[in-house]
Amino acid sequence: MRRTLILFFRLPRLGAGKRRLARDIGAMAALRFERLMLAQSRRRLGRDRRWALRLAVTPDRAAWRLGAHPQGPGDLGARMRRALAACPPGPKLLVGSDIPGLRAGHIAAAFRLLGRYDVVFGPAGDGGFWLVGSRHRPPGLGAVRWSSAHALADVLANLPKSLSVGFAATLDDVD
């Protein structure tokens, strides 16, 4: 079965994303950062033959322009679960495009973890997570306080106890 890596992102638009970053560095600098990170992520991760790269974008109307899949409606958890469930059978990982330290080696290591665990998370230093993956059908993530120090803990508390959970390296994303 083919491994699938989903690059999950918001279409970079002035004033539409990275609002916390924009408050600190300005809207144009935040937009440039988003565009740079997306391009770097596609380049670093899209050339690796160990997995197929799949793009998942919001807003949905941008999907056709980018050759991407729409994320669809709902909160972050619903959109991530939908993106994972839409993949072909086999192990699948989902990452954001705002992780400066992310390299192909991190993804390869996370796929190896899916050989031993049902679900894998890449913790972020702020209490969230930069990666989620599943070996089979992705579980629902339940009620989560997204964009908070409780996000990963909330998800873990909501998972069925029958699932085994592995953890990849801790990396930081840029909110």
Short mmCIF file of C-alpha atoms in Angstrom, two decimals:
data_model
loop_
_atom_site.label_atom_id
_atom_site.label_comp_id
_atom_site.label_asym_id
_atom_site.label_seq_id
_atom_site.Cartn_x
_atom_site.Cartn_y
_atom_site.Cartn_z
CA MET A 1 0.00 0.00 0.00
CA ARG A 2 1.21 3.47 -0.91
CA ARG A 3 2.14 5.97 1.77
CA THR A 4 0.40 9.34 1.50
CA LEU A 5 1.58 12.63 2.94
CA ILE A 6 -0.96 15.45 3.06
CA LEU A 7 0.28 19.03 3.09
CA PHE A 8 -2.59 20.88 4.77
CA PHE A 9 -2.66 24.65 4.26
CA ARG A 10 -4.62 27.86 3.90
CA LEU A 11 -4.22 29.70 0.60
CA PRO A 12 -1.81 32.55 1.37
CA ARG A 13 -3.77 35.81 1.09
CA LEU A 14 -3.09 39.18 2.62
CA GLY A 15 -4.93 39.46 5.93
CA ALA A 16 -6.50 35.98 5.70
CA GLY A 17 -4.05 33.91 7.72
CA LYS A 18 -1.22 34.07 10.23
CA ARG A 19 -2.95 36.92 12.07
CA ARG A 20 -0.92 36.44 15.26
CA LEU A 21 2.30 36.55 13.26
CA ALA A 22 1.06 39.59 11.32
CA ARG A 23 0.50 41.48 14.56
CA ASP A 24 4.20 41.09 15.34
CA ILE A 25 5.83 41.51 11.92
CA GLY A 26 3.16 43.13 9.72
CA ALA A 27 0.67 41.73 7.24
CA MET A 28 2.96 41.79 4.19
CA ALA A 29 5.81 40.07 6.02
CA ALA A 30 3.39 37.42 7.30
CA LEU A 31 2.10 36.84 3.76
CA ARG A 32 5.66 36.48 2.45
CA PHE A 33 6.40 34.01 5.24
CA GLU A 34 3.32 31.92 4.36
CA ARG A 35 4.25 31.81 0.68
CA LEU A 36 7.86 30.93 1.44
CA MET A 37 6.91 28.14 3.87
CA LEU A 38 4.41 26.65 1.42
CA ALA A 39 6.95 26.66 -1.41
CA GLN A 40 9.66 25.16 0.81
CA SER A 41 7.33 22.47 2.15
CA ARG A 42 6.25 21.46 -1.35
CA ARG A 43 9.85 21.34 -2.52
CA ARG A 44 11.25 19.49 0.51
CA LEU A 45 8.46 16.94 0.79
CA GLY A 46 7.10 16.62 -2.74
CA ARG A 47 10.20 15.18 -4.35
CA ASP A 48 10.55 12.20 -2.05
CA ARG A 49 9.57 8.90 -3.65
CA ARG A 50 8.85 7.19 -0.33
CA TRP A 51 5.36 8.76 -0.31
CA ALA A 52 2.85 10.49 -2.54
CA LEU A 53 2.28 14.16 -1.70
CA ARG A 54 -1.32 15.31 -1.62
CA LEU A 55 -2.31 18.96 -1.13
CA ALA A 56 -5.37 19.95 0.91
CA VAL A 57 -6.30 23.64 0.80
CA THR A 58 -8.81 26.05 2.23
CA PRO A 59 -10.75 27.93 0.97
CA ASP A 60 -12.18 25.18 -1.19
CA ARG A 61 -12.51 27.39 -4.28
CA ALA A 62 -8.69 27.57 -4.47
CA ALA A 63 -8.32 23.81 -4.90
CA TRP A 64 -8.79 23.67 -8.67
CA ARG A 65 -6.14 26.39 -9.25
CA LEU A 66 -3.52 24.56 -7.22
CA GLY A 67 -4.23 20.96 -8.18
CA ALA A 68 -5.23 20.41 -4.56
CA HIS A 69 -8.09 18.80 -2.69
CA PRO A 70 -10.57 21.03 -0.85
CA GLN A 71 -10.59 20.73 2.94
CA GLY A 72 -14.36 21.22 3.12
CA PRO A 73 -16.43 22.64 5.96
CA GLY A 74 -16.10 22.24 9.71
CA ASP A 75 -13.58 22.90 12.42
CA LEU A 76 -9.92 22.04 12.08
CA GLY A 77 -10.42 18.50 13.39
CA ALA A 78 -13.23 17.72 10.95
CA ARG A 79 -11.21 19.06 8.03
CA MET A 80 -8.09 17.09 9.02
CA ARG A 81 -10.06 13.89 9.47
CA ARG A 82 -11.76 14.38 6.08
CA ALA A 83 -8.39 14.91 4.38
CA LEU A 84 -6.97 11.75 5.95
CA ALA A 85 -10.07 9.69 5.15
CA ALA A 86 -9.99 10.76 1.48
CA CYS A 87 -6.57 9.16 0.95
CA PRO A 88 -6.11 5.81 -0.75
CA PRO A 89 -5.71 2.80 1.58
CA GLY A 90 -2.43 2.69 3.44
CA PRO A 91 -0.55 4.73 6.01
CA LYS A 92 -1.18 8.45 5.84
CA LEU A 93 0.25 11.53 7.53
CA LEU A 94 -0.94 15.12 7.60
CA VAL A 95 1.29 18.13 8.24
CA GLY A 96 0.85 21.87 8.05
CA SER A 97 2.90 24.18 5.86
CA ASP A 98 4.12 26.35 8.75
CA ILE A 99 6.84 24.16 10.30
CA PRO A 100 10.26 25.72 9.55
CA GLY A 101 12.27 22.77 10.94
CA LEU A 102 10.38 20.06 9.03
CA ARG A 103 12.51 17.80 6.83
CA ALA A 104 11.87 14.63 4.87
CA GLY A 105 13.61 12.64 7.62
CA HIS A 106 10.91 13.64 10.10
CA ILE A 107 8.24 12.32 7.74
CA ALA A 108 10.11 9.07 7.10
CA ALA A 109 10.47 8.52 10.85
CA ALA A 110 6.74 9.16 11.39
CA PHE A 111 5.85 6.63 8.69
CA ARG A 112 8.09 4.09 10.44
CA LEU A 113 6.14 4.74 13.66
CA LEU A 114 2.92 3.89 11.82
CA GLY A 115 4.37 0.42 11.37
CA ARG A 116 4.03 -0.03 15.15
CA TYR A 117 1.19 2.29 16.17
CA ASP A 118 -2.35 2.92 14.96
CA VAL A 119 -2.06 6.70 15.28
CA VAL A 120 0.97 9.00 15.36
CA PHE A 121 1.30 12.61 16.50
CA GLY A 122 4.14 15.06 16.18
CA PRO A 123 3.94 17.24 19.30
CA ALA A 124 4.59 20.96 19.07
CA GLY A 125 6.28 22.88 21.85
CA ASP A 126 3.17 25.00 22.42
CA GLY A 127 0.92 22.06 23.37
CA GLY A 128 -0.48 21.47 19.90
CA PHE A 129 0.80 19.13 17.21
CA TRP A 130 2.42 19.54 13.82
CA LEU A 131 1.66 16.05 12.49
CA VAL A 132 -1.14 13.54 12.76
CA GLY A 133 -1.23 10.20 11.01
CA SER A 134 -3.06 6.92 10.96
CA ARG A 135 -2.35 3.45 9.74
CA HIS A 136 -5.95 2.72 8.83
CA ARG A 137 -9.13 4.75 9.04
CA PRO A 138 -8.46 8.02 10.89
CA PRO A 139 -10.25 8.41 14.21
CA GLY A 140 -12.44 11.37 15.08
CA LEU A 141 -10.61 13.93 17.17
CA GLY A 142 -13.60 15.03 19.26
CA ALA A 143 -14.00 18.34 21.08
CA VAL A 144 -10.66 20.13 21.03
CA ARG A 145 -9.52 23.56 22.16
CA TRP A 146 -7.73 24.33 18.90
CA SER A 147 -4.90 26.86 18.84
CA SER A 148 -4.32 26.41 22.56
CA ALA A 149 -1.85 24.71 24.86
CA HIS A 150 -4.48 21.98 25.35
CA ALA A 151 -4.95 20.86 21.73
CA LEU A 152 -2.84 17.67 21.80
CA ALA A 153 -4.00 16.70 25.30
CA ASP A 154 -7.64 17.15 24.25
CA VAL A 155 -7.17 14.97 21.16
CA LEU A 156 -5.40 12.25 23.13
CA ALA A 157 -8.17 12.25 25.76
CA ASN A 158 -10.78 11.80 23.01
CA LEU A 159 -9.14 8.87 21.21
CA PRO A 160 -10.55 5.37 21.73
CA LYS A 161 -8.49 3.53 24.33
CA SER A 162 -8.09 0.61 21.92
CA LEU A 163 -5.80 2.65 19.64
CA SER A 164 -2.05 2.57 20.12
CA VAL A 165 -0.43 6.00 19.91
CA GLY A 166 3.13 6.87 18.92
CA PHE A 167 4.93 10.19 19.04
CA ALA A 168 7.26 11.66 16.44
CA ALA A 169 9.85 14.36 17.14
CA THR A 170 8.74 17.60 18.75
CA LEU A 171 8.83 20.49 16.27
CA ASP A 172 7.47 24.01 16.40
CA ASP A 173 4.95 25.48 14.02
CA VAL A 174 4.29 29.17 13.47
CA ASP A 175 0.76 30.16 14.43
#
